[in-house]
Coordinates of C-alpha atoms in Angstrom, one line a residue:
Chain R
M786 CA -127.8 -40.5 -75.7
I787 CA -127.4 -41.4 -79.3
D788 CA -128.0 -38.8 -82.0
A789 CA -127.6 -39.5 -85.7
E790 CA -128.1 -36.9 -88.4
N791 CA -128.0 -37.9 -92.1
L792 CA -125.6 -40.7 -91.3
T793 CA -124.5 -42.3 -94.5
K794 CA -122.1 -45.2 -95.3
K795 CA -121.0 -46.1 -98.8
F796 CA -118.7 -49.0 -99.8
G797 CA -117.5 -47.9 -103.2
N798 CA -120.6 -47.5 -105.3
L799 CA -122.8 -49.4 -102.8
T800 CA -124.8 -47.4 -100.4
A801 CA -125.2 -49.5 -97.2
V802 CA -126.9 -46.8 -95.1
E803 CA -128.3 -43.6 -96.3
D804 CA -129.3 -40.4 -94.5
L805 CA -130.1 -41.9 -91.1
T806 CA -131.5 -39.4 -88.7
F807 CA -132.7 -40.6 -85.3
H808 CA -132.4 -40.0 -81.6
V809 CA -132.3 -42.5 -78.7
D810 CA -132.9 -41.3 -75.2
E811 CA -131.0 -42.4 -72.1
G812 CA -132.5 -45.6 -70.6
E813 CA -134.4 -46.4 -73.8
I814 CA -134.5 -49.6 -75.7
F815 CA -134.3 -48.7 -79.3
G816 CA -135.0 -51.5 -81.8
F817 CA -133.6 -51.4 -85.3
L818 CA -135.7 -53.6 -87.6
G819 CA -134.8 -54.4 -91.1
P820 CA -134.3 -57.3 -93.5
N821 CA -130.9 -58.9 -94.1
G822 CA -128.6 -56.4 -95.8
A823 CA -130.6 -53.4 -94.7
G824 CA -127.6 -51.8 -93.0
K825 CA -128.3 -52.6 -89.4
T826 CA -124.9 -54.1 -88.6
T827 CA -123.2 -51.3 -90.6
T828 CA -125.0 -48.7 -88.5
V829 CA -123.9 -50.4 -85.3
R830 CA -120.3 -50.6 -86.5
M831 CA -120.3 -46.9 -87.3
L832 CA -121.8 -46.0 -84.0
C833 CA -119.2 -48.3 -82.2
C834 CA -116.4 -46.5 -84.1
L835 CA -115.4 -49.8 -85.8
I836 CA -115.9 -48.4 -89.3
S837 CA -115.9 -44.9 -90.7
K838 CA -118.9 -42.9 -91.8
T839 CA -119.1 -41.5 -95.3
S840 CA -121.1 -38.5 -94.4
G841 CA -123.5 -37.1 -91.8
T842 CA -122.9 -37.0 -88.1
A843 CA -123.6 -39.1 -85.0
K844 CA -123.0 -38.5 -81.4
I845 CA -122.8 -41.0 -78.6
A846 CA -123.3 -39.2 -75.3
D847 CA -121.9 -36.0 -76.8
Y848 CA -118.9 -37.7 -78.3
E849 CA -118.7 -37.5 -82.0
I850 CA -118.0 -40.6 -84.1
G851 CA -115.3 -40.2 -86.7
N852 CA -113.3 -38.0 -84.3
D853 CA -110.2 -40.0 -83.2
A854 CA -110.0 -38.6 -79.7
D855 CA -113.8 -39.1 -79.2
S856 CA -113.7 -42.6 -80.6
M857 CA -111.6 -43.9 -77.7
K858 CA -114.0 -42.2 -75.2
I859 CA -117.0 -43.7 -77.0
R860 CA -115.5 -47.2 -76.9
K861 CA -115.1 -46.8 -73.1
I862 CA -118.8 -46.1 -72.5
I863 CA -120.3 -48.7 -74.9
G864 CA -120.6 -52.4 -74.9
L865 CA -121.0 -54.4 -78.0
V866 CA -122.5 -57.9 -78.6
P867 CA -121.8 -58.5 -82.3
D868 CA -123.8 -60.9 -84.5
N869 CA -121.0 -63.4 -84.2
V870 CA -120.3 -63.6 -80.5
G871 CA -116.5 -64.0 -81.0
L872 CA -115.4 -65.6 -77.8
Y873 CA -112.1 -67.2 -77.2
D874 CA -113.0 -70.8 -77.3
G875 CA -109.8 -72.0 -75.7
L876 CA -110.3 -69.8 -72.6
S877 CA -112.8 -70.4 -69.8
A878 CA -115.9 -68.2 -69.4
Y879 CA -114.2 -66.5 -66.5
D880 CA -111.0 -65.8 -68.4
N881 CA -112.9 -64.5 -71.4
L882 CA -114.6 -61.9 -69.2
D883 CA -111.4 -61.2 -67.1
F884 CA -109.5 -60.4 -70.3
Y885 CA -112.1 -57.8 -71.4
G886 CA -112.3 -56.4 -67.9
K887 CA -108.6 -55.7 -68.1
L888 CA -108.8 -54.1 -71.5
Y889 CA -111.5 -51.7 -70.1
D890 CA -109.2 -50.9 -67.1
C891 CA -111.5 -52.4 -64.5
T892 CA -109.8 -52.9 -61.2
E893 CA -109.3 -56.5 -60.0
T894 CA -112.1 -56.1 -57.4
Q895 CA -114.5 -54.6 -60.0
R896 CA -113.7 -57.5 -62.4
K897 CA -114.3 -60.2 -59.8
E898 CA -117.5 -58.6 -58.7
N899 CA -118.9 -58.0 -62.2
I900 CA -117.9 -61.4 -63.5
E901 CA -119.7 -63.1 -60.6
K902 CA -122.7 -60.7 -60.9
F903 CA -123.3 -61.2 -64.6
L904 CA -122.4 -64.9 -64.7
K905 CA -124.9 -65.5 -61.9
M906 CA -127.6 -63.3 -63.5
L907 CA -127.2 -65.2 -66.8
G908 CA -127.0 -68.7 -65.1
L909 CA -123.4 -69.4 -66.1
W910 CA -121.6 -69.1 -62.8
D911 CA -121.3 -72.8 -62.3
K912 CA -119.7 -73.0 -65.8
R913 CA -117.2 -70.2 -65.1
D914 CA -114.1 -72.5 -65.4
V915 CA -115.4 -74.4 -68.5
S916 CA -113.9 -73.5 -71.9
A917 CA -116.2 -71.3 -73.9
G918 CA -115.7 -73.5 -76.9
T919 CA -117.8 -76.2 -75.2
F920 CA -120.7 -73.9 -74.6
S921 CA -124.0 -74.2 -76.5
K922 CA -125.1 -71.3 -78.7
G923 CA -127.4 -69.9 -76.0
M924 CA -124.6 -70.0 -73.4
K925 CA -122.2 -68.4 -75.7
Q926 CA -124.7 -65.6 -76.4
K927 CA -125.2 -65.0 -72.7
L928 CA -121.4 -65.0 -72.2
A929 CA -121.0 -62.4 -75.0
I930 CA -123.6 -60.2 -73.3
A931 CA -121.8 -60.6 -69.9
R932 CA -118.6 -59.6 -71.8
A933 CA -120.2 -56.5 -73.2
L934 CA -121.3 -55.5 -69.7
I935 CA -118.1 -56.2 -67.8
H936 CA -117.1 -52.5 -67.6
E937 CA -120.7 -51.4 -66.9
P938 CA -121.2 -49.4 -70.1
E939 CA -123.8 -46.7 -70.4
I940 CA -124.9 -47.9 -73.8
L941 CA -125.2 -51.5 -75.0
F942 CA -125.3 -52.4 -78.7
L943 CA -126.8 -55.8 -79.4
D944 CA -126.7 -57.2 -82.9
E945 CA -129.3 -59.9 -83.3
P946 CA -128.8 -61.2 -79.7
T947 CA -131.5 -63.9 -79.9
V948 CA -131.0 -65.2 -83.4
N949 CA -130.5 -69.0 -83.5
L950 CA -131.4 -69.3 -79.8
D951 CA -134.0 -71.8 -78.5
P952 CA -137.1 -70.2 -77.1
E953 CA -136.1 -70.6 -73.5
S954 CA -132.6 -69.0 -74.0
A955 CA -134.2 -66.3 -76.1
K956 CA -136.5 -65.5 -73.3
T957 CA -133.7 -65.4 -70.8
V958 CA -131.8 -62.9 -73.0
R959 CA -135.0 -60.8 -73.4
D960 CA -135.7 -60.8 -69.7
F961 CA -132.1 -59.8 -69.1
I962 CA -132.4 -56.9 -71.5
L963 CA -135.4 -55.7 -69.6
E964 CA -133.5 -56.0 -66.3
L965 CA -130.8 -53.8 -67.9
K966 CA -133.4 -51.2 -68.8
K967 CA -134.3 -51.0 -65.1
E968 CA -130.7 -50.1 -64.5
K969 CA -131.2 -47.2 -66.9
K970 CA -128.9 -48.6 -69.6
T971 CA -129.5 -47.4 -73.1
I972 CA -129.9 -50.3 -75.4
F973 CA -129.6 -50.3 -79.2
L974 CA -131.0 -53.6 -80.4
N975 CA -130.7 -54.9 -84.0
T976 CA -133.2 -57.5 -84.7
H977 CA -135.5 -58.9 -87.3
N978 CA -137.6 -60.6 -84.7
L979 CA -140.8 -58.4 -84.8
D980 CA -142.3 -60.0 -81.8
E981 CA -139.2 -59.4 -79.8
A982 CA -139.0 -55.7 -80.9
Q983 CA -142.7 -55.2 -80.1
R984 CA -142.3 -56.8 -76.6
I985 CA -139.2 -55.0 -75.4
C986 CA -138.5 -51.9 -77.4
D987 CA -139.6 -48.4 -76.4
K988 CA -139.0 -47.1 -79.8
I989 CA -138.4 -48.8 -83.2
G990 CA -136.8 -47.7 -86.4
I991 CA -137.5 -49.7 -89.6
L992 CA -134.5 -49.6 -91.8
N993 CA -134.0 -50.7 -95.4
T994 CA -130.8 -48.7 -96.3
K995 CA -132.9 -45.6 -95.4
L996 CA -134.9 -45.2 -92.3
M997 CA -138.4 -45.9 -93.4
A998 CA -140.2 -45.2 -90.1
I999 CA -139.5 -44.5 -86.5
G1000 CA -141.8 -44.4 -83.5
T1001 CA -143.1 -46.5 -80.6
P1002 CA -144.5 -49.9 -81.5
K1003 CA -148.1 -48.5 -81.1
E1004 CA -147.3 -45.5 -83.3
L1005 CA -145.9 -47.8 -86.0
E1006 CA -148.9 -50.2 -85.8
G1007 CA -151.2 -47.2 -86.2
S1008 CA -149.2 -45.5 -88.9
I1009 CA -150.4 -47.7 -91.7
G1010 CA -154.1 -47.6 -90.8
G1011 CA -156.2 -50.5 -91.9
R1012 CA -157.9 -51.3 -88.6
K1013 CA -161.1 -53.2 -88.6
T1014 CA -164.1 -53.9 -86.3
V1015 CA -165.7 -57.3 -86.9
I1016 CA -169.2 -57.8 -85.5
Q1017 CA -170.9 -61.1 -85.4
L1018 CA -174.7 -60.9 -85.4
D1019 CA -177.6 -63.3 -85.2
Q1020 CA -178.7 -62.0 -88.5
V1021 CA -177.7 -59.1 -90.8
N1022 CA -180.5 -57.3 -92.6
D1023 CA -181.0 -54.2 -94.7
T1024 CA -182.3 -52.2 -91.7
I1025 CA -179.0 -52.7 -89.9
L1026 CA -176.9 -52.0 -93.0
N1027 CA -178.8 -48.8 -93.7
A1028 CA -178.4 -47.7 -90.1
L1029 CA -174.7 -48.2 -90.4
K1030 CA -174.4 -46.3 -93.7
K1031 CA -175.8 -43.2 -92.0
L1032 CA -172.7 -43.2 -89.7
S1033 CA -170.4 -42.4 -92.6
L1034 CA -168.0 -45.2 -91.8
G1035 CA -165.4 -46.8 -94.0
N1036 CA -166.0 -49.8 -96.2
I1037 CA -168.6 -52.3 -94.8
T1038 CA -168.7 -55.9 -95.9
S1039 CA -171.2 -58.6 -94.8
D1040 CA -170.5 -62.3 -94.8
N1041 CA -172.3 -65.1 -92.9
N1042 CA -174.0 -62.5 -90.6
K1043 CA -170.6 -61.1 -89.9
L1044 CA -170.0 -57.4 -90.5
T1045 CA -166.4 -56.2 -91.2
I1046 CA -166.0 -52.4 -91.0
D1047 CA -162.8 -50.5 -91.9
L1048 CA -162.1 -47.9 -89.3
E1049 CA -159.4 -45.3 -88.5
N1050 CA -160.1 -45.3 -84.8
P1051 CA -162.3 -48.2 -83.6
E1052 CA -162.1 -47.2 -79.9
K1053 CA -163.9 -43.9 -80.8
E1054 CA -166.3 -45.2 -83.3
N1055 CA -167.4 -48.6 -82.0
W1056 CA -170.0 -47.3 -79.5
A1057 CA -171.9 -45.5 -82.3
I1058 CA -171.8 -48.7 -84.4
V1059 CA -173.0 -50.9 -81.6
N1060 CA -175.8 -48.3 -80.8
A1061 CA -176.9 -48.2 -84.4
I1062 CA -177.1 -52.0 -84.7
V1063 CA -179.0 -52.4 -81.5
G1064 CA -181.3 -49.5 -82.5
A1065 CA -182.0 -51.3 -85.8
G1066 CA -183.0 -54.4 -83.9
G1067 CA -179.8 -56.4 -84.3
H1068 CA -178.6 -58.9 -81.8
I1069 CA -174.8 -58.7 -81.4
Q1070 CA -172.9 -61.8 -80.4
T1071 CA -169.3 -60.6 -80.5
V1072 CA -167.4 -57.4 -81.3
T1073 CA -163.7 -57.7 -82.2
V1074 CA -161.2 -55.1 -83.2
L1075 CA -158.6 -56.2 -85.6
G1076 CA -155.7 -53.8 -85.7
S1077 CA -152.8 -53.7 -88.1
T1078 CA -149.7 -55.2 -86.4
L1079 CA -146.1 -54.2 -86.3
E1080 CA -145.6 -57.0 -88.8
D1081 CA -148.1 -55.3 -91.2
A1082 CA -146.3 -52.0 -90.8
Y1083 CA -142.9 -53.6 -91.3
L1084 CA -143.9 -55.6 -94.4
K1085 CA -145.7 -52.6 -95.9
L1086 CA -142.7 -50.3 -95.5
V1087 CA -140.1 -52.9 -96.6
R1088 CA -142.1 -53.8 -99.7
E1089 CA -142.6 -50.2 -100.6
T1090 CA -138.8 -49.8 -100.9
K1091 CA -138.4 -52.8 -103.2
Chain C
M31 CA -99.0 -46.5 -76.9
R32 CA -99.7 -48.2 -73.5
L33 CA -97.5 -51.2 -73.0
R34 CA -99.8 -52.5 -70.3
K35 CA -102.6 -52.9 -72.8
S36 CA -100.3 -54.7 -75.2
W37 CA -99.2 -57.0 -72.4
I38 CA -102.9 -57.8 -71.6
I39 CA -103.3 -58.9 -75.3
A40 CA -100.0 -60.8 -75.2
A41 CA -100.8 -62.6 -71.9
K42 CA -104.2 -63.7 -73.3
D43 CA -102.6 -64.9 -76.6
L44 CA -99.9 -66.8 -74.6
K45 CA -102.7 -68.5 -72.6
V46 CA -104.4 -69.5 -75.9
I47 CA -101.1 -70.7 -77.5
I48 CA -100.2 -72.9 -74.6
R49 CA -103.4 -74.7 -75.0
K50 CA -102.9 -75.1 -78.7
R51 CA -100.5 -78.1 -78.5
T52 CA -99.8 -78.2 -82.3
V53 CA -98.6 -74.6 -82.4
L54 CA -96.5 -75.2 -79.2
Y55 CA -94.9 -78.3 -80.6
T56 CA -94.0 -76.5 -83.8
V57 CA -92.2 -73.8 -81.8
V58 CA -90.3 -76.3 -79.6
M59 CA -89.4 -79.0 -82.1
L60 CA -87.2 -77.2 -84.6
P61 CA -84.7 -75.7 -82.2
L62 CA -84.6 -79.0 -80.3
I63 CA -83.9 -81.1 -83.4
I64 CA -81.2 -78.7 -84.7
S65 CA -79.6 -78.4 -81.3
I66 CA -79.2 -82.2 -81.1
L67 CA -78.6 -82.9 -84.8
F68 CA -75.6 -80.7 -85.2
P69 CA -73.6 -82.2 -82.3
V70 CA -74.6 -85.6 -83.7
V71 CA -73.2 -84.6 -87.1
I72 CA -69.9 -83.4 -85.5
E73 CA -69.7 -86.6 -83.5
L74 CA -70.3 -88.9 -86.5
S75 CA -68.5 -87.0 -89.2
G76 CA -65.2 -88.6 -90.3
Q77 CA -65.3 -91.1 -87.4
K78 CA -63.2 -93.6 -89.3
S79 CA -60.5 -91.0 -90.1
G80 CA -60.3 -89.7 -86.5
G81 CA -63.1 -87.1 -86.8
I82 CA -63.1 -83.5 -88.0
P83 CA -59.7 -81.9 -87.9
A84 CA -59.3 -79.5 -85.0
A85 CA -58.4 -76.6 -87.3
Y86 CA -61.6 -76.9 -89.2
L87 CA -63.9 -77.2 -86.1
P88 CA -64.1 -73.4 -85.3
V89 CA -65.2 -72.7 -88.9
L90 CA -67.9 -75.3 -88.7
L91 CA -69.0 -74.3 -85.3
S92 CA -69.4 -70.6 -86.2
A93 CA -71.4 -71.7 -89.3
F94 CA -73.7 -73.8 -87.2
A95 CA -74.1 -70.9 -84.8
F96 CA -75.7 -68.8 -87.5
F97 CA -78.6 -71.3 -87.5
Y98 CA -79.6 -69.5 -84.3
V99 CA -80.5 -66.5 -86.4
I100 CA -82.4 -68.7 -88.9
I101 CA -84.4 -70.6 -86.2
P102 CA -86.0 -67.5 -84.6
A103 CA -86.9 -66.3 -88.1
I104 CA -88.8 -69.5 -88.7
I105 CA -90.5 -70.5 -85.5
P106 CA -92.7 -67.4 -84.7
T107 CA -94.6 -68.1 -88.0
P108 CA -97.3 -70.4 -86.6
I109 CA -98.0 -68.1 -83.7
A110 CA -97.7 -64.8 -85.5
S111 CA -99.7 -65.8 -88.6
Y112 CA -102.4 -67.1 -86.2
S113 CA -102.4 -63.8 -84.4
I114 CA -104.7 -61.7 -86.6
V115 CA -106.1 -64.3 -88.9
G116 CA -106.8 -66.5 -85.8
E117 CA -108.9 -63.7 -84.3
K118 CA -110.7 -63.5 -87.6
V119 CA -111.3 -67.2 -87.8
E120 CA -112.7 -67.2 -84.2
K121 CA -114.6 -64.0 -85.1
S122 CA -113.2 -62.4 -82.0
L123 CA -111.7 -59.4 -83.7
E124 CA -114.8 -57.3 -83.8
P125 CA -115.4 -57.2 -80.0
L126 CA -111.7 -56.7 -79.5
L127 CA -111.6 -53.7 -81.8
A128 CA -114.7 -52.3 -80.0
T129 CA -112.6 -51.9 -76.8
P130 CA -110.6 -48.8 -76.1
I131 CA -107.4 -50.1 -77.5
T132 CA -105.3 -48.8 -80.4
D133 CA -104.1 -50.8 -83.5
G134 CA -100.5 -50.3 -82.4
E135 CA -101.3 -51.8 -78.9
I136 CA -103.0 -54.8 -80.5
L137 CA -100.2 -55.4 -82.9
L138 CA -97.5 -55.0 -80.2
G139 CA -99.4 -57.4 -78.0
K140 CA -99.6 -60.0 -80.7
S141 CA -95.9 -59.5 -81.5
I142 CA -94.9 -60.0 -77.8
A143 CA -97.0 -63.2 -77.7
A144 CA -95.1 -64.6 -80.7
F145 CA -91.7 -63.3 -79.5
I146 CA -91.6 -64.8 -76.0
P147 CA -92.0 -68.5 -76.9
S148 CA -89.9 -68.2 -80.0
I149 CA -87.0 -66.6 -78.3
A150 CA -87.3 -68.9 -75.3
A151 CA -87.2 -71.9 -77.5
T152 CA -84.3 -70.5 -79.4
Y153 CA -82.3 -69.9 -76.2
A154 CA -83.2 -73.3 -74.8
G155 CA -82.0 -74.9 -78.0
A156 CA -78.9 -72.8 -78.1
A157 CA -78.1 -73.8 -74.5
I158 CA -78.4 -77.5 -75.4
F159 CA -76.4 -77.0 -78.5
M160 CA -73.5 -75.2 -76.8
V161 CA -73.3 -77.7 -73.9
L162 CA -73.3 -80.7 -76.3
M163 CA -70.8 -79.0 -78.7
D164 CA -68.4 -78.0 -76.0
S165 CA -68.5 -81.5 -74.5
L166 CA -67.8 -83.0 -77.9
T167 CA -65.1 -80.6 -79.1
Y168 CA -63.2 -79.8 -75.8
S169 CA -60.9 -82.7 -76.1
K170 CA -59.8 -81.7 -79.6
L171 CA -59.8 -77.9 -79.2
G172 CA -58.4 -77.8 -75.7
Y173 CA -60.8 -75.0 -74.7
L174 CA -64.5 -74.4 -74.5
Y175 CA -65.6 -72.9 -77.9
Y176 CA -68.9 -71.6 -76.5
P177 CA -69.9 -69.2 -75.3
N178 CA -68.0 -66.6 -77.4
W179 CA -68.5 -63.1 -78.7
G180 CA -70.0 -64.4 -82.0
M181 CA -72.6 -66.5 -80.2
G182 CA -73.2 -63.6 -77.8
I183 CA -74.0 -61.3 -80.7
I184 CA -76.2 -63.9 -82.4
L185 CA -78.2 -64.7 -79.3
L186 CA -78.5 -61.2 -77.8
L187 CA -78.8 -59.2 -80.9
L188 CA -79.5 -61.1 -84.1
A189 CA -81.8 -63.8 -82.8
P190 CA -84.3 -61.2 -81.2
L191 CA -84.1 -59.1 -84.3
A192 CA -84.7 -62.0 -86.6
A193 CA -87.7 -63.1 -84.5
T194 CA -89.0 -59.5 -84.5
L195 CA -88.6 -59.2 -88.3
S196 CA -90.3 -62.6 -88.8
I197 CA -93.2 -61.6 -86.5
E198 CA -93.7 -58.3 -88.3
M199 CA -93.7 -60.0 -91.7
N200 CA -96.2 -62.4 -90.4
V201 CA -98.4 -59.7 -88.9
I202 CA -98.3 -57.8 -92.2
A203 CA -99.2 -61.0 -94.0
S204 CA -102.0 -61.8 -91.5
S205 CA -103.5 -58.4 -91.9
R206 CA -103.7 -58.8 -95.7
V207 CA -105.0 -62.3 -96.1
S208 CA -107.9 -64.1 -94.6
D209 CA -106.7 -67.7 -93.9
V210 CA -104.1 -68.9 -91.5
R211 CA -102.3 -71.1 -94.1
T212 CA -101.7 -68.3 -96.6
A213 CA -100.5 -66.1 -93.8
S214 CA -98.1 -68.8 -92.6
Q215 CA -96.8 -69.3 -96.1
L216 CA -96.2 -65.6 -96.7
G217 CA -94.7 -65.1 -93.2
A218 CA -92.4 -68.0 -93.6
L219 CA -90.6 -66.3 -96.5
M220 CA -88.8 -64.2 -93.9
F221 CA -86.2 -66.9 -93.3
I222 CA -85.0 -66.9 -96.9
P223 CA -82.7 -63.8 -96.6
F224 CA -81.0 -65.4 -93.5
V225 CA -80.4 -68.6 -95.4
G226 CA -78.9 -66.4 -98.1
I227 CA -76.5 -64.8 -95.6
Y228 CA -75.6 -68.2 -94.3
V229 CA -74.9 -69.6 -97.8
A230 CA -72.9 -66.4 -98.6
G231 CA -70.8 -67.1 -95.5
E232 CA -70.3 -70.7 -96.5
I233 CA -69.2 -70.0 -100.0
G234 CA -66.9 -67.2 -98.9
I235 CA -68.7 -64.1 -100.2
I236 CA -68.9 -62.8 -96.7
T237 CA -67.2 -63.8 -93.5
L238 CA -69.5 -64.2 -90.6
D239 CA -67.2 -62.7 -88.1
T240 CA -68.1 -60.3 -85.2
N241 CA -67.9 -57.2 -87.4
T242 CA -70.1 -58.7 -90.1
L243 CA -72.6 -59.9 -87.5
L244 CA -72.8 -56.4 -86.0
I245 CA -73.4 -54.8 -89.4
I246 CA -76.2 -57.4 -90.1
A247 CA -77.7 -56.5 -86.7
A248 CA -77.7 -52.8 -87.6
I249 CA -79.4 -53.5 -90.9
M250 CA -82.0 -55.7 -89.2
A251 CA -82.7 -53.1 -86.5
A252 CA -83.4 -50.5 -89.3
L253 CA -85.7 -53.1 -91.0
V254 CA -87.5 -53.8 -87.8
L255 CA -88.5 -50.1 -87.5
V256 CA -89.6 -49.9 -91.2
L257 CA -91.7 -53.1 -90.9
F258 CA -93.3 -52.0 -87.7
Y259 CA -94.4 -48.8 -89.5
I260 CA -95.7 -50.9 -92.4
S261 CA -97.5 -53.4 -90.1
T262 CA -99.4 -50.6 -88.3
A263 CA -100.1 -48.9 -91.6
T264 CA -101.4 -52.0 -93.3
F265 CA -103.7 -53.0 -90.4
R266 CA -107.0 -51.5 -91.5
R267 CA -109.7 -52.4 -89.1
E268 CA -112.5 -51.3 -91.4
E269 CA -111.2 -53.5 -94.3
I270 CA -110.6 -56.4 -92.0
L271 CA -114.2 -56.2 -90.6
T272 CA -116.0 -55.6 -93.8
K273 CA -114.1 -57.5 -96.4
W274 CA -113.1 -60.7 -94.6
K275 CA -115.7 -63.3 -95.0

């Protein structure tokens, strides 16, 4: 659905985005993670045909960005929620959506149905005649999402949709994104909320001008290694340590009868460890696997580029 | 270019403008004041010596009429300068530019939204002006001075062209600057050439008769085309999105 190859954007001497190559499948939620200034918004703007690319190619549903004729077709099949929601404060929620529905050539019936559908889904139907300027941040964000969906786009670009929202509003937005996934919408989500990305994204790209890594949340977590098994025993003795050494494991440390063992694949290796300890007369109280998190992967990758 | 798309933008802008009372008052007040002020001047001038001589009245009335070219060059400024910069201030330009609409359609829509209230206010003011002037001067002239060909050319040709030129200047200014006040100040410069024409007419360099008005209209029409080209050429969405802070 979205294909980018060596996509690059330069502003004068400044390279905002360099050599991005990625693919987003239809119906997938693709999370774009990166620190401020990493080029997330620039990428979305290029993909939405708002700004030009410097080099490389990108296709949205087989339409090529940078091609004038295709740009108009791309804009018809995408919806954008920018980082600044940009509503018309002087217009009511209904009028804001109706205006965009008209721009997207929706029929009157289509507009009425979709406005009602999305405002009801996002809990704003009762506020339809209220000026958007009086809305809270969360309500504005929801209205901006409804606006981006008014023409039922195939692809939705969301630039930091939950930033500055209270936890309840953020959850509503996240749940709504998951609802959209059920409708087979392709969603491109810019965020620096790691927890959010981990919870709702099928695939994640970590960006810091260049694409540092791409994969499923699990793949990224596993990509930096560093997983550990922590075993609490009644008592650690030399017999147990010698038994473990025979297994050719990673680094083993012992502290307060707690063994911490570095492992590549704890799920495969833990049974042998447990057998060895029990065989050496040890009494196990607990076994815990500590994996590297998406946060670990993210921080490692971002720090590496500094 | 699809006029329907431009009209959607214009209708939305008109809705927003109607709710912005300060902008609306600015548009309405100037023609209203001038339309009442000039008849008052005619009524009060030389009252002790029997009023303005009948022979001089047509000269004065045709000079006053030219103000209905100057007015539509001034009053679109608050609306037109708000057009692009206002979208930027409300940060609504990015989602708008992401819709399937061309730059020309956006600019035309913004221009229509500034044109309609400006020209409506000018015409309303001119109607008040003509009725008051006729009622005040009929007894001296023995005929109704307005409407006449000169006023017809002013209202049907020059006023719409002046409003269009002013709007285009404002749109160009709005596309190049990032705050409403600067855009207004730059856009407001458009009325200066018209004041120059008025002064030239008053000091006798040109005569503001029907032929001169038609020549001015032709020059303005050519300028409208040139400025429309410039306004679409200077509207660079990428620059607006990436450089405006």
